[in-house]
Each structure stands twice: as C-alpha cells, then as structure tokens.
Amino acid sequence: MSAARRRSTSAKTEAVIPARPFHYGTGAGRDLLCDQVRLAQLAKEYGTPLYVYSATSIRQRVQMFADAFAGMRHTLCYSVKANSNLSILRMLADFGTGFDIVSGGELERVRVAAKALLDRVVFSGVGKTAAEIDAALAAKILVFNVESAAELDLLEQRARHLLKRAPVAMRVNPDVFAATHPYISTGMSEHKFGVEMGTAYALYQRAARSKYLEPTGVSVHIGSQIRSAEPFGQALQRVSELVRELKSQGIDIQHIDAGGGLGISYQLEDSETFDPQAAVNAYARQVREALAGFEGELLLEPGRFIIAQAGALLTQVLHEKRNGNKTFVVTDAGMNDLIRPSLYQAYHAILPLRRDTKRKMAVVDVVGPVCETGDFFARDRELPELTAGDFLAVLDAGAYGMSLSSNYNSRARAAEVLVNGRTHRLIRRRETLREMLTQERGLPSK
Ligand code: LLP
C-alpha cells in the first residue's frame, strides 16, 4: 500500500506520500499498522468499535495544501463537520488552520479547542438561527457565508440589535455540474444551497448600503467528493466575474472562499496510483487560473481530503452466518458507527488486522448488528475467510464517520484514538450506557 513511487518536481525528486497511514508490517510482521502502531493492540486495549486516526497523515494533508497554494495568500478553514473531535481541532489549530462551521455547536467546539482562532472561522449553512448568529457575532468570527435574502435580513437585524457590523460573504450557486453522489452535490440551481448569481449581485448592493453589514467576501461550495478539478475552476471563474463586477460598483471584495469538496480515492487498488499531492496540485492549478488577477485572500474549506484517509474504523467479527447462498460476516460495528455505506452506497475498503495468506478467499457481505437491511459495510466483497474474534479495519473512515454516528438501536458511541508515529492516545472514551440515558427523565437516582 505504501509503494515508494517517485514523483519528480522541477527542483527535486521525493518519495510520494502514501494515501493512507495504514499498512501491513514488513518481514515477519503480518499485522496492520497505523503509522508504527499495531492496530490489533489498540483494538484489544480500547475495545471495538474504535476509530483510529493518524496525526502524521492529517499533518501531511494540511502541508499538501500549503505547498500547492504557496505564494498565494490563503487560509485553510478545515470543515469541522468532517470530524469534530476536540483533540483533532486543537491539533489542526496548531498546524495553523482556521475553521469552517455550520452550527452553534461547531462554534462551541472551536471556542473550546482553539479560542484564539475564532477570527479564522467562517460560518456556512442554509439555516442559521438568531441564537447561532448572535453567538457568532459575539465571537467576532471572520465571516458569515450567507445563503439567502432572508438570512441577510436576519443577520442585519441581529447585528443592529447587538450594535455590531457583520462581515458578509454571499454563498453563490454557480450552477455548475460536478459528478458526485446526488446527496452531496450542491452547486446547481436545483439545490437548496447558495443564491443565484443575479440575486447575489442585488444582495451585495443591499449589504453595502447597511450600517450593520460589511460585504467582505464571496463564497462558493459546489459539493463533496468531487474527483475532477475542472468544476472547481468553472465555479471560480464565475465568482471571479462577480468580484470584478462588484468592484466596478465600488464594492471591494477582500476574500474568495472556494469551499471544500476535493475528493479522494476510496478504492484500495488505487493506493498505488492515487497521489494526494498531485490531486491537490491539480485542484490548485484550477483555482489559481480562475482567480488570476485577484489580489485578496483565498479561503479553502476542505474536510474529507484532510482527514478521511487518516482514519479507520476497527471492528471485531462476532460470527459468520449463511442465508441461502449468501454469507454474512456480522461485526460489532454498525450503521450507527459509520453510516456512509448505508446512506450513500459508499464503498469502503476493508482489511483484516492480521494478514494470513493461507486463508482462502470468500465473497461475503460485511454487516452490522443494527436491525435494518441497510446496515452493511460491504456487499459481495471478496475477503479472506473470517472467523469470530477476527478484527477488521474499515478504511477511509476519518471523515463523516464518527461525526455522523448516532445512538440508533441504543448503541453507545465508539471511542477514538489518535496515533502519532509510535505513540497513541485516547481522544474520546467510549460512551457508557448510562451516559446515553442522562438527558432523559426516568433514570433511578442510584
Ligand atoms: N464547505 C461547505 C459549505 C460544506 O457544505 C462542506 C461539506 C464542506 C465545506 C466540506 O466538504 P469536503 O471537503 O469534506 O468535501 N456526509 C457526506 C459529505 C457531506 C458534505 C457536506 N458538506 C459524505 O460522507 O460523503
């Protein structure tokens, strides 16, 4: 998996950074490692289901953006929704990122993890409440990415009430098609996100007239898990035109927010060919080209690209069962822990924590214990034959894994561990059954 292919740059030749930090030990070792830590050891120490992330890998991804956008004034505002663990946010803050948030809850997380960086927070989302807006105004965030005329009105009203001036970027809907799953495509006029270009223009004029609003930026986000760089370029071309038009009207835009959305390869086979740095570079080329001549700051809101491949969900095989001609491998993790396969028919590679080349291969469904047919991690997947007690790693689960987890079926939420080279630490302990019930009435006092 960690094939040391070579990439030549104009100045030097360096080893390609592998897409994932997970790899089998070499030589006699047949254990799957994260960085230098044996995953089976973590599964035994902390139990399963368990999310494991590599700090090294996250740091590398942040650096890839820094390299690709070198020479261009930019801030990477990590999209908190992808993975909002406080320790991860704190680590990202140490790497110098800002944050893209979509709720008062995410604002609270950033406040707790990186209070000094609230001025690097962009607030996106189609349905901000008055209370959320008030909290963000009080926190003096960098900018509100406004998605409708109604939201602009509400923002002005709250700013007037609090005697503040709200920095505003209209999130425009560029009507650009980007190939991805329909649930996570956002940049076409039929989607609920953003405002049409024509409407945006009028809203900027309106904001510019207000004592309580200050138009500072333009934002765009066309969707998630987009593998080709061109749609980003197309969207930003349109943003560029708007910025020029606004300038001619005396509205000076200081920053352009290109949103998130850069995709990764979930295929295991692609780990030999998917070069994440090359993907960011291709993306950066499109962005640079579209924004040529723009002298302000660029904001970026990647989530998945930063953290998806840094994480895996570890789970233990409970047993195997057969129905008709199908074989099911039942695991102790379910759709409440990782919902992506159920919700988006997403493919996640699965590896045993111990490689045993003597085992025969079998075609199986890997399913969770939740009472829904949609509770699966893989269908008709060829895997080495598995038995009760074996551990598996569901790869590329660092983004939209834990953050989309729930207590469905009254299952307590998983623990999370952060690996850094040879060391590891628990960054969220496993939820207890009692904790799961605490907000409800009816608990006996002892
Ligand atoms: N900015 C905005 C305004 C967004 O709505 C999103 C993601 C991002 C940035 C980050 O996008 P990324 O770089 O991670 O693609 N749960 C789905 C993905 C939902 C994405 C929602 N918005 C999944 O698991 O595929």
CSV table of C-alpha atoms and ligand atoms in Angstrom, one decimal:
chain,number,residue,atom,x,y,z
A,1,MET,CA,0.0,0.0,0.0
A,2,SER,CA,2.8,2.4,0.8
A,3,ALA,CA,4.6,1.9,-2.5
A,4,ALA,CA,7.5,4.2,-2.6
A,5,ARG,CA,6.9,5.6,-6.1
A,6,ARG,CA,8.8,8.6,-7.1
A,7,ARG,CA,7.5,11.9,-8.1
A,8,SER,CA,9.7,14.4,-9.8
A,9,THR,CA,9.3,18.1,-9.2
A,10,SER,CA,11.2,20.7,-11.0
A,11,ALA,CA,13.8,21.0,-8.3
A,12,LYS,CA,13.9,17.7,-6.6
A,13,THR,CA,12.7,14.1,-6.6
A,14,GLU,CA,10.9,13.0,-3.5
A,15,ALA,CA,9.0,9.9,-2.3
A,16,VAL,CA,5.3,10.1,-2.8
A,17,ILE,CA,3.3,10.4,0.4
A,18,PRO,CA,1.1,7.3,0.5
A,19,ALA,CA,-2.6,7.9,0.5
A,20,ARG,CA,-3.1,6.1,3.8
A,21,PRO,CA,-1.2,5.6,7.0
A,22,PHE,CA,-2.4,2.0,7.3
A,23,HIS,CA,0.0,-0.7,6.0
A,24,TYR,CA,1.0,-4.2,6.9
A,25,GLY,CA,4.3,-4.7,8.7
A,26,THR,CA,7.1,-5.9,6.5
A,27,GLY,CA,9.2,-9.0,7.1
A,28,ALA,CA,7.8,-11.4,9.6
A,29,GLY,CA,5.1,-8.9,10.7
A,30,ARG,CA,1.7,-9.6,9.3
A,31,ASP,CA,-0.1,-7.0,11.3
A,32,LEU,CA,-1.8,-4.0,10.0
A,33,LEU,CA,-0.2,-0.8,11.4
A,34,CYS,CA,-1.3,2.8,11.7
A,35,ASP,CA,2.0,4.7,11.4
A,36,GLN,CA,4.1,2.4,13.7
A,37,VAL,CA,1.4,1.3,16.0
A,38,ARG,CA,-0.2,-2.2,15.7
A,39,LEU,CA,-3.9,-1.8,15.3
A,40,ALA,CA,-4.7,-5.2,16.9
A,41,GLN,CA,-3.1,-3.8,20.1
A,42,LEU,CA,-5.3,-0.8,20.0
A,43,ALA,CA,-8.4,-2.9,19.4
A,44,LYS,CA,-7.5,-5.0,22.4
A,45,GLU,CA,-6.6,-2.1,24.6
A,46,TYR,CA,-9.6,0.1,23.9
A,47,GLY,CA,-12.1,-2.3,22.6
A,48,THR,CA,-14.2,-2.1,19.4
A,49,PRO,CA,-15.8,-0.4,17.6
A,50,LEU,CA,-12.9,2.0,17.6
A,51,TYR,CA,-11.9,5.0,15.4
A,52,VAL,CA,-8.2,5.4,14.9
A,53,TYR,CA,-6.6,8.4,13.2
A,54,SER,CA,-3.0,9.2,12.2
A,55,ALA,CA,-1.8,12.6,13.3
A,56,THR,CA,1.0,12.3,10.8
A,57,SER,CA,-1.3,11.8,7.9
A,58,ILE,CA,-3.5,14.8,8.9
A,59,ARG,CA,-0.4,17.0,9.1
A,60,GLN,CA,0.8,15.8,5.7
A,61,ARG,CA,-2.6,16.7,4.1
A,62,VAL,CA,-2.5,20.2,5.6
A,63,GLN,CA,1.0,20.6,4.3
A,64,MET,CA,0.0,19.5,0.8
A,65,PHE,CA,-2.4,22.4,0.6
A,66,ALA,CA,0.2,24.8,1.9
A,67,ASP,CA,2.6,23.5,-0.8
A,68,ALA,CA,0.1,23.6,-3.6
A,69,PHE,CA,-1.0,27.2,-2.7
A,70,ALA,CA,2.4,28.5,-1.8
A,71,GLY,CA,2.8,32.1,-2.9
A,72,MET,CA,-0.9,32.8,-2.8
A,73,ARG,CA,-2.4,34.4,0.3
A,74,HIS,CA,-4.7,31.8,1.7
A,75,THR,CA,-6.2,30.3,4.8
A,76,LEU,CA,-7.3,26.7,5.1
A,77,CYS,CA,-10.5,26.7,7.1
A,78,TYR,CA,-10.9,23.0,7.9
A,79,SER,CA,-14.5,21.9,7.6
A,80,VAL,CA,-15.4,20.9,11.2
A,81,LYS,CA,-18.3,18.7,10.2
A,82,ALA,CA,-16.0,16.1,8.7
A,83,ASN,CA,-14.5,15.2,12.1
A,84,SER,CA,-15.1,17.5,15.0
A,85,ASN,CA,-13.2,15.8,17.8
A,86,LEU,CA,-11.7,18.5,20.1
A,87,SER,CA,-8.2,17.0,20.0
A,88,ILE,CA,-8.3,16.9,16.2
A,89,LEU,CA,-9.4,20.6,16.1
A,90,ARG,CA,-6.7,21.6,18.6
A,91,MET,CA,-4.1,19.8,16.5
A,92,LEU,CA,-5.3,21.4,13.3
A,93,ALA,CA,-5.2,24.8,15.1
A,94,ASP,CA,-1.6,24.1,16.0
A,95,PHE,CA,-0.9,23.4,12.3
A,96,GLY,CA,-2.3,26.9,11.6
A,97,THR,CA,-5.7,26.2,10.1
A,98,GLY,CA,-8.9,28.2,10.5
A,99,PHE,CA,-12.3,26.5,10.6
A,100,ASP,CA,-15.5,26.2,8.5
A,101,ILE,CA,-18.5,25.7,10.8
A,102,VAL,CA,-22.2,25.2,10.2
A,103,SER,CA,-23.8,25.4,13.6
A,104,GLY,CA,-23.6,26.9,17.1
A,105,GLY,CA,-22.4,23.5,18.2
A,106,GLU,CA,-19.4,23.6,15.9
A,107,LEU,CA,-18.7,27.2,17.0
A,108,GLU,CA,-18.7,25.9,20.6
A,109,ARG,CA,-16.2,23.2,19.6
A,110,VAL,CA,-13.9,25.7,18.1
A,111,ARG,CA,-14.2,28.0,21.1
A,112,VAL,CA,-13.2,25.2,23.4
A,113,ALA,CA,-10.4,23.8,21.1
A,114,ALA,CA,-8.9,27.0,19.7
A,115,LYS,CA,-10.4,30.1,21.3
A,116,ALA,CA,-7.6,32.3,19.9
A,117,LEU,CA,-8.6,31.4,16.4
A,118,LEU,CA,-12.3,32.4,16.4
A,119,ASP,CA,-11.3,35.2,14.0
A,120,ARG,CA,-10.4,32.5,11.4
A,121,VAL,CA,-13.9,31.0,11.5
A,122,VAL,CA,-16.3,31.1,8.5
A,123,PHE,CA,-19.9,30.3,9.2
A,124,SER,CA,-21.7,28.4,6.4
A,125,GLY,CA,-25.1,26.8,6.3
A,126,VAL,CA,-28.6,27.4,4.9
A,127,GLY,CA,-30.5,27.7,8.2
A,128,LYS,CA,-28.7,29.7,10.8
A,129,THR,CA,-30.9,30.6,13.8
A,130,ALA,CA,-30.9,34.0,15.6
A,131,ALA,CA,-29.2,32.5,18.6
A,132,GLU,CA,-26.4,31.0,16.4
A,133,ILE,CA,-25.9,34.3,14.7
A,134,ASP,CA,-25.7,36.1,18.0
A,135,ALA,CA,-23.1,33.7,19.3
A,136,ALA,CA,-21.0,34.1,16.2
A,137,LEU,CA,-21.3,37.9,16.2
A,138,ALA,CA,-20.2,37.9,19.9
A,139,ALA,CA,-17.2,35.6,19.0
A,140,LYS,CA,-16.1,38.0,16.2
A,141,ILE,CA,-15.8,35.3,13.6
A,142,LEU,CA,-14.1,36.1,10.2
A,143,VAL,CA,-17.3,36.0,8.0
A,144,PHE,CA,-20.8,34.8,7.6
A,145,ASN,CA,-21.4,32.9,4.4
A,146,VAL,CA,-24.9,34.0,3.8
A,147,GLU,CA,-27.2,31.7,1.7
A,148,SER,CA,-30.4,33.7,1.2
A,149,ALA,CA,-32.1,37.1,1.3
A,150,ALA,CA,-34.0,36.1,4.4
A,151,GLU,CA,-30.7,35.2,6.1
A,152,LEU,CA,-29.2,38.5,5.2
A,153,ASP,CA,-32.2,40.3,6.8
A,154,LEU,CA,-31.9,38.2,9.9
A,155,LEU,CA,-28.2,38.9,10.1
A,156,GLU,CA,-28.7,42.6,9.7
A,157,GLN,CA,-31.4,42.6,12.4
A,158,ARG,CA,-29.2,40.7,14.9
A,159,ALA,CA,-26.2,42.9,14.2
A,160,ARG,CA,-28.3,46.0,14.7
A,161,HIS,CA,-29.6,44.6,17.9
A,162,LEU,CA,-26.1,43.9,19.2
A,163,LEU,CA,-24.6,47.1,17.7
A,164,LYS,CA,-22.2,45.1,15.6
A,165,ARG,CA,-21.1,45.1,12.0
A,166,ALA,CA,-21.4,41.6,10.5
A,167,PRO,CA,-18.8,40.6,7.8
A,168,VAL,CA,-20.7,39.0,5.0
A,169,ALA,CA,-19.9,36.8,2.0
A,170,MET,CA,-22.8,35.7,-0.2
A,171,ARG,CA,-22.6,32.0,-1.0
A,172,VAL,CA,-23.3,31.9,-4.7
A,173,ASN,CA,-24.7,29.0,-6.5
A,174,PRO,CA,-22.7,28.9,-9.8
A,175,ASP,CA,-24.9,26.3,-11.5
A,176,VAL,CA,-22.0,24.1,-12.2
A,177,PHE,CA,-22.3,20.3,-12.6
A,178,ALA,CA,-19.9,18.2,-10.6
A,179,ALA,CA,-20.1,14.4,-10.7
A,180,THR,CA,-20.7,13.0,-7.3
A,181,HIS,CA,-23.4,11.3,-5.2
A,182,PRO,CA,-26.7,13.3,-5.6
A,183,TYR,CA,-27.0,13.8,-1.8
A,184,ILE,CA,-23.7,15.7,-1.7
A,185,SER,CA,-23.8,17.7,-4.9
A,186,THR,CA,-24.7,21.3,-4.1
A,187,GLY,CA,-23.7,23.7,-6.9
A,188,MET,CA,-26.7,23.6,-9.3
A,189,SER,CA,-29.7,25.8,-9.2
A,190,GLU,CA,-32.0,22.9,-8.3
A,191,HIS,CA,-30.1,22.5,-5.0
A,192,LYS,CA,-31.1,24.4,-1.8
A,193,PHE,CA,-27.6,25.9,-1.4
A,194,GLY,CA,-26.5,29.4,-2.1
A,195,VAL,CA,-28.1,32.2,-4.1
A,196,GLU,CA,-28.1,32.7,-7.9
A,197,MET,CA,-25.5,35.0,-9.4
A,198,GLY,CA,-28.1,37.6,-10.3
A,199,THR,CA,-29.6,37.6,-6.9
A,200,ALA,CA,-26.2,37.7,-5.2
A,201,TYR,CA,-25.4,41.0,-7.0
A,202,ALA,CA,-28.5,42.7,-5.7
A,203,LEU,CA,-27.8,41.4,-2.2
A,204,TYR,CA,-24.3,42.8,-2.2
A,205,GLN,CA,-25.7,46.2,-3.1
A,206,ARG,CA,-28.2,45.9,-0.3
A,207,ALA,CA,-25.5,44.8,2.2
A,208,ALA,CA,-23.2,47.7,1.1
A,209,ARG,CA,-25.9,50.2,2.0
A,210,SER,CA,-26.4,48.8,5.5
A,211,LYS,CA,-24.7,50.2,8.5
A,212,TYR,CA,-24.7,46.8,10.1
A,213,LEU,CA,-23.4,44.7,7.3
A,214,GLU,CA,-20.0,44.7,5.6
A,215,PRO,CA,-19.6,42.8,2.4
A,216,THR,CA,-16.1,41.3,2.6
A,217,GLY,CA,-16.1,38.1,0.6
A,218,VAL,CA,-17.8,35.8,-1.9
A,219,SER,CA,-18.1,32.1,-1.2
A,220,VAL,CA,-18.9,29.0,-3.2
A,221,HIS,CA,-19.1,25.3,-2.5
A,222,ILE,CA,-20.2,23.0,-5.3
A,223,GLY,CA,-20.4,19.7,-3.5
A,224,SER,CA,-18.3,17.0,-1.9
A,225,GLN,CA,-16.2,14.0,-3.1
A,226,ILE,CA,-15.5,15.7,-6.4
A,227,ARG,CA,-12.7,13.9,-8.1
A,228,SER,CA,-12.1,16.2,-11.1
A,229,ALA,CA,-10.6,19.6,-10.7
A,230,GLU,CA,-12.4,21.3,-13.6
A,231,PRO,CA,-15.7,22.0,-12.0
A,232,PHE,CA,-13.9,24.0,-9.2
A,233,GLY,CA,-12.3,26.1,-11.9
A,234,GLN,CA,-15.6,26.7,-13.7
A,235,ALA,CA,-17.3,27.8,-10.4
A,236,LEU,CA,-14.5,30.1,-9.5
A,237,GLN,CA,-14.4,31.7,-13.0
A,238,ARG,CA,-18.0,32.7,-12.3
A,239,VAL,CA,-17.1,34.0,-8.9
A,240,SER,CA,-14.2,36.0,-10.4
A,241,GLU,CA,-16.6,37.7,-12.8
A,242,LEU,CA,-18.9,38.6,-10.0
A,243,VAL,CA,-16.0,40.0,-8.0
A,244,ARG,CA,-14.9,42.2,-10.9
A,245,GLU,CA,-18.5,43.4,-11.4
A,246,LEU,CA,-18.8,44.3,-7.7
A,247,LYS,CA,-15.5,46.2,-7.9
A,248,SER,CA,-16.8,48.3,-10.7
A,249,GLN,CA,-19.7,49.2,-8.4
A,250,GLY,CA,-17.4,50.2,-5.6
A,251,ILE,CA,-17.8,47.0,-3.6
A,252,ASP,CA,-14.3,45.8,-2.8
A,253,ILE,CA,-14.2,42.0,-2.2
A,254,GLN,CA,-11.3,41.1,0.1
A,255,HIS,CA,-11.6,37.3,0.1
A,256,ILE,CA,-12.9,34.5,-2.1
A,257,ASP,CA,-13.9,31.3,-0.4
A,258,ALA,CA,-13.6,28.3,-2.7
A,259,GLY,CA,-15.4,25.9,-0.3
A,260,GLY,CA,-14.4,22.3,0.1
A,261,GLY,CA,-15.2,19.2,-1.9
A,262,LEU,CA,-12.0,17.8,-3.2
A,263,GLY,CA,-12.5,14.1,-3.4
A,264,ILE,CA,-10.3,11.1,-2.6
A,265,SER,CA,-10.0,7.6,-3.9
A,266,TYR,CA,-11.8,5.1,-1.7
A,267,GLN,CA,-10.5,2.2,-3.8
A,268,LEU,CA,-7.8,0.0,-2.3
A,269,GLU,CA,-6.4,-0.7,-5.7
A,270,ASP,CA,-5.8,3.0,-6.3
A,271,SER,CA,-3.5,3.3,-3.4
A,272,GLU,CA,-0.7,2.6,-5.9
A,273,THR,CA,-1.8,5.3,-8.3
A,274,PHE,CA,-3.7,7.9,-6.2
A,275,ASP,CA,-1.2,10.6,-5.4
A,276,PRO,CA,-2.9,13.0,-3.0
A,277,GLN,CA,-0.3,15.8,-3.6
A,278,ALA,CA,-0.9,15.5,-7.3
A,279,ALA,CA,-4.7,15.8,-6.7
A,280,VAL,CA,-4.3,19.0,-4.6
A,281,ASN,CA,-1.9,20.4,-7.1
A,282,ALA,CA,-4.3,19.9,-10.0
A,283,TYR,CA,-7.0,21.5,-7.9
A,284,ALA,CA,-4.7,24.4,-7.0
A,285,ARG,CA,-3.9,25.0,-10.7
A,286,GLN,CA,-7.6,25.4,-11.5
A,287,VAL,CA,-8.1,27.7,-8.6
A,288,ARG,CA,-5.1,29.8,-9.4
A,289,GLU,CA,-6.1,30.1,-13.0
A,290,ALA,CA,-9.6,31.1,-12.3
A,291,LEU,CA,-8.6,33.7,-9.7
A,292,ALA,CA,-5.7,35.2,-11.7
A,293,GLY,CA,-5.6,38.9,-11.1
A,294,PHE,CA,-7.5,38.7,-7.8
A,295,GLU,CA,-5.3,40.2,-5.1
A,296,GLY,CA,-7.3,39.4,-2.0
A,297,GLU,CA,-7.2,36.3,0.2
A,298,LEU,CA,-8.3,32.8,-0.8
A,299,LEU,CA,-10.2,30.7,1.8
A,300,LEU,CA,-10.4,27.0,1.4
A,301,GLU,CA,-12.8,24.7,3.3
A,302,PRO,CA,-11.6,21.1,2.8
A,303,GLY,CA,-12.9,18.4,5.2
A,304,ARG,CA,-12.7,15.0,3.6
A,305,PHE,CA,-9.4,15.5,1.9
A,306,ILE,CA,-7.7,16.4,5.1
A,307,ILE,CA,-8.9,13.6,7.3
A,308,ALA,CA,-10.8,10.8,5.5
A,309,GLN,CA,-7.8,8.6,4.7
A,310,ALA,CA,-6.1,9.3,8.0
A,311,GLY,CA,-8.8,7.3,9.8
A,312,ALA,CA,-10.2,3.8,10.0
A,313,LEU,CA,-12.9,2.1,12.0
A,314,LEU,CA,-11.8,-1.0,13.8
A,315,THR,CA,-14.4,-3.7,14.4
A,316,GLN,CA,-14.5,-7.3,15.6
A,317,VAL,CA,-16.2,-10.1,13.8
A,318,LEU,CA,-19.0,-11.5,16.0
A,319,HIS,CA,-19.7,-14.5,13.8
A,320,GLU,CA,-20.5,-15.7,10.3
A,321,LYS,CA,-23.9,-16.8,9.1
A,322,ARG,CA,-25.3,-18.1,5.9
A,323,ASN,CA,-28.8,-17.4,4.4
A,324,GLY,CA,-29.5,-19.1,1.1
A,325,ASN,CA,-26.3,-18.7,-0.9
A,326,LYS,CA,-25.1,-15.6,0.9
A,327,THR,CA,-22.5,-15.4,3.6
A,328,PHE,CA,-22.7,-12.7,6.1
A,329,VAL,CA,-19.9,-11.6,8.4
A,330,VAL,CA,-21.5,-9.9,11.3
A,331,THR,CA,-19.4,-7.2,13.0
A,332,ASP,CA,-19.7,-5.4,16.3
A,333,ALA,CA,-19.8,-2.0,14.5
A,334,GLY,CA,-22.9,-0.9,12.7
A,335,MET,CA,-24.5,1.8,10.6
A,336,ASN,CA,-24.8,3.9,13.7
A,337,ASP,CA,-21.0,4.0,13.9
A,338,LEU,CA,-20.4,4.5,10.2
A,339,ILE,CA,-23.4,5.3,8.0
A,340,ARG,CA,-21.7,6.1,4.7
A,341,PRO,CA,-22.3,2.7,3.0
A,342,SER,CA,-26.0,2.8,4.1
A,343,LEU,CA,-26.7,6.4,3.2
A,344,TYR,CA,-24.6,6.9,0.0
A,345,GLN,CA,-23.9,3.3,-1.0
A,346,ALA,CA,-20.4,4.4,-0.4
A,347,TYR,CA,-17.5,1.9,-1.0
A,348,HIS,CA,-15.1,1.5,1.9
A,349,ALA,CA,-12.1,-0.9,1.6
A,350,ILE,CA,-11.9,-3.4,4.4
A,351,LEU,CA,-8.7,-5.1,5.6
A,352,PRO,CA,-8.2,-7.8,8.3
A,353,LEU,CA,-5.9,-6.6,11.0
A,354,ARG,CA,-3.8,-9.7,10.6
A,355,ARG,CA,-2.8,-10.8,7.1
A,356,ASP,CA,-2.9,-14.5,6.7
A,357,THR,CA,-2.1,-15.5,3.1
A,358,LYS,CA,-3.0,-19.1,3.9
A,359,ARG,CA,-6.7,-18.3,4.3
A,360,LYS,CA,-9.0,-19.0,1.4
A,361,MET,CA,-10.8,-16.0,-0.1
A,362,ALA,CA,-14.6,-15.8,0.1
A,363,VAL,CA,-17.3,-13.5,-1.2
A,364,VAL,CA,-19.2,-12.1,1.8
A,365,ASP,CA,-21.5,-9.3,3.0
A,366,VAL,CA,-20.0,-7.5,6.0
A,367,VAL,CA,-22.9,-6.3,8.0
A,368,GLY,CA,-23.6,-4.7,11.4
A,369,PRO,CA,-25.9,-5.8,14.2
A,370,VAL,CA,-28.4,-3.0,13.7
A,371,CYS,CA,-32.0,-4.1,12.8
A,372,GLU,CA,-32.0,-2.8,9.2
A,373,THR,CA,-31.2,-4.4,6.0
A,374,GLY,CA,-29.4,-1.2,5.1
A,375,ASP,CA,-26.9,-1.9,7.9
A,376,PHE,CA,-23.9,-3.0,5.9
A,377,PHE,CA,-20.3,-2.1,5.3
A,378,ALA,CA,-19.7,-4.1,2.2
A,379,ARG,CA,-21.7,-6.3,-0.2
A,380,ASP,CA,-20.4,-9.2,-2.2
A,381,ARG,CA,-16.9,-8.4,-1.2
A,382,GLU,CA,-14.0,-10.8,-1.6
A,383,LEU,CA,-12.2,-11.1,1.7
A,384,PRO,CA,-10.1,-13.8,3.3
A,385,GLU,CA,-12.3,-16.2,5.2
A,386,LEU,CA,-13.1,-14.7,8.6
A,387,THR,CA,-14.0,-16.2,12.0
A,388,ALA,CA,-15.4,-15.0,15.2
A,389,GLY,CA,-12.9,-12.8,17.1
A,390,ASP,CA,-11.0,-11.5,14.0
A,391,PHE,CA,-10.5,-7.8,13.7
A,392,LEU,CA,-11.2,-5.7,10.6
A,393,ALA,CA,-10.3,-2.2,9.6
A,394,VAL,CA,-12.9,-0.2,7.6
A,395,LEU,CA,-10.6,2.3,5.8
A,396,ASP,CA,-11.1,5.9,4.8
A,397,ALA,CA,-13.4,6.5,7.7
A,398,GLY,CA,-11.8,9.5,9.2
A,399,ALA,CA,-14.3,11.9,7.6
A,400,TYR,CA,-18.0,11.7,8.1
A,401,GLY,CA,-17.6,8.6,10.2
A,402,MET,CA,-17.7,9.5,13.9
A,403,SER,CA,-19.3,12.9,13.1
A,404,LEU,CA,-22.3,11.2,11.6
A,405,SER,CA,-22.6,8.5,14.2
A,406,SER,CA,-25.6,8.1,16.4
A,407,ASN,CA,-27.1,6.1,19.2
A,408,TYR,CA,-29.6,4.3,16.9
A,409,ASN,CA,-30.6,0.9,18.4
A,410,SER,CA,-29.4,2.4,21.7
A,411,ARG,CA,-25.9,1.6,20.9
A,412,ALA,CA,-23.3,3.7,22.8
A,413,ARG,CA,-20.9,5.6,20.6
A,414,ALA,CA,-17.4,4.4,19.7
A,415,ALA,CA,-14.1,5.5,21.2
A,416,GLU,CA,-11.5,7.4,19.3
A,417,VAL,CA,-7.7,7.1,19.4
A,418,LEU,CA,-5.1,9.4,17.8
A,419,VAL,CA,-1.8,7.8,16.7
A,420,ASN,CA,1.3,9.8,16.3
A,421,GLY,CA,4.3,7.8,15.0
A,422,ARG,CA,4.9,5.2,17.7
A,423,THR,CA,2.6,6.7,20.3
A,424,HIS,CA,-1.1,6.8,20.7
A,425,ARG,CA,-3.7,8.4,23.0
A,426,LEU,CA,-7.4,8.1,23.6
A,427,ILE,CA,-9.1,11.3,22.4
A,428,ARG,CA,-12.7,10.2,23.2
A,429,ARG,CA,-13.5,7.4,25.5
A,430,ARG,CA,-16.3,5.0,24.8
A,431,GLU,CA,-19.7,6.3,25.8
A,432,THR,CA,-21.2,4.4,28.6
A,433,LEU,CA,-24.8,3.1,28.5
A,434,ARG,CA,-25.6,5.3,31.5
A,435,GLU,CA,-24.3,8.4,29.7
A,436,MET,CA,-26.5,7.6,26.8
A,437,LEU,CA,-29.6,8.0,29.0
A,438,THR,CA,-28.6,11.0,31.0
A,439,GLN,CA,-30.8,13.6,29.2
A,440,GLU,CA,-33.9,11.5,29.7
A,441,ARG,CA,-36.4,11.5,32.6
A,442,GLY,CA,-37.0,8.3,34.4
A,443,LEU,CA,-33.5,7.4,35.5
A,444,PRO,CA,-33.4,6.0,39.0
A,445,SER,CA,-31.3,8.2,41.2
A,446,LYS,CA,-28.8,5.5,42.0
B,1,LLP,N1,-17.9,23.7,3.0
B,1,LLP,C1,-19.2,23.5,3.0
B,1,LLP,C2,-20.1,24.7,2.9
B,1,LLP,C3,-19.8,22.2,3.0
B,1,LLP,O1,-21.1,22.1,3.0
B,1,LLP,C4,-18.9,21.1,3.1
B,1,LLP,C5,-19.4,19.7,3.2
B,1,LLP,C6,-17.5,21.3,3.1
B,1,LLP,C7,-17.0,22.6,3.1
B,1,LLP,C8,-16.5,20.2,3.2
B,1,LLP,O2,-16.6,19.4,2.1
B,1,LLP,P1,-15.5,18.3,1.9
B,1,LLP,O3,-14.2,18.9,1.6
B,1,LLP,O4,-15.4,17.4,3.1
B,1,LLP,O5,-16.0,17.5,0.7
B,1,LLP,N2,-21.5,13.2,4.6
B,1,LLP,C9,-21.1,13.2,3.3
B,1,LLP,C10,-20.4,14.5,2.9
B,1,LLP,C11,-21.2,15.7,3.2
B,1,LLP,C12,-20.6,17.0,2.8
B,1,LLP,C13,-21.3,18.2,3.4
B,1,LLP,N3,-20.7,19.5,3.2
B,1,LLP,C14,-20.2,12.0,3.0
B,1,LLP,O6,-19.9,11.3,3.9
B,1,LLP,O7,-19.8,11.8,1.9
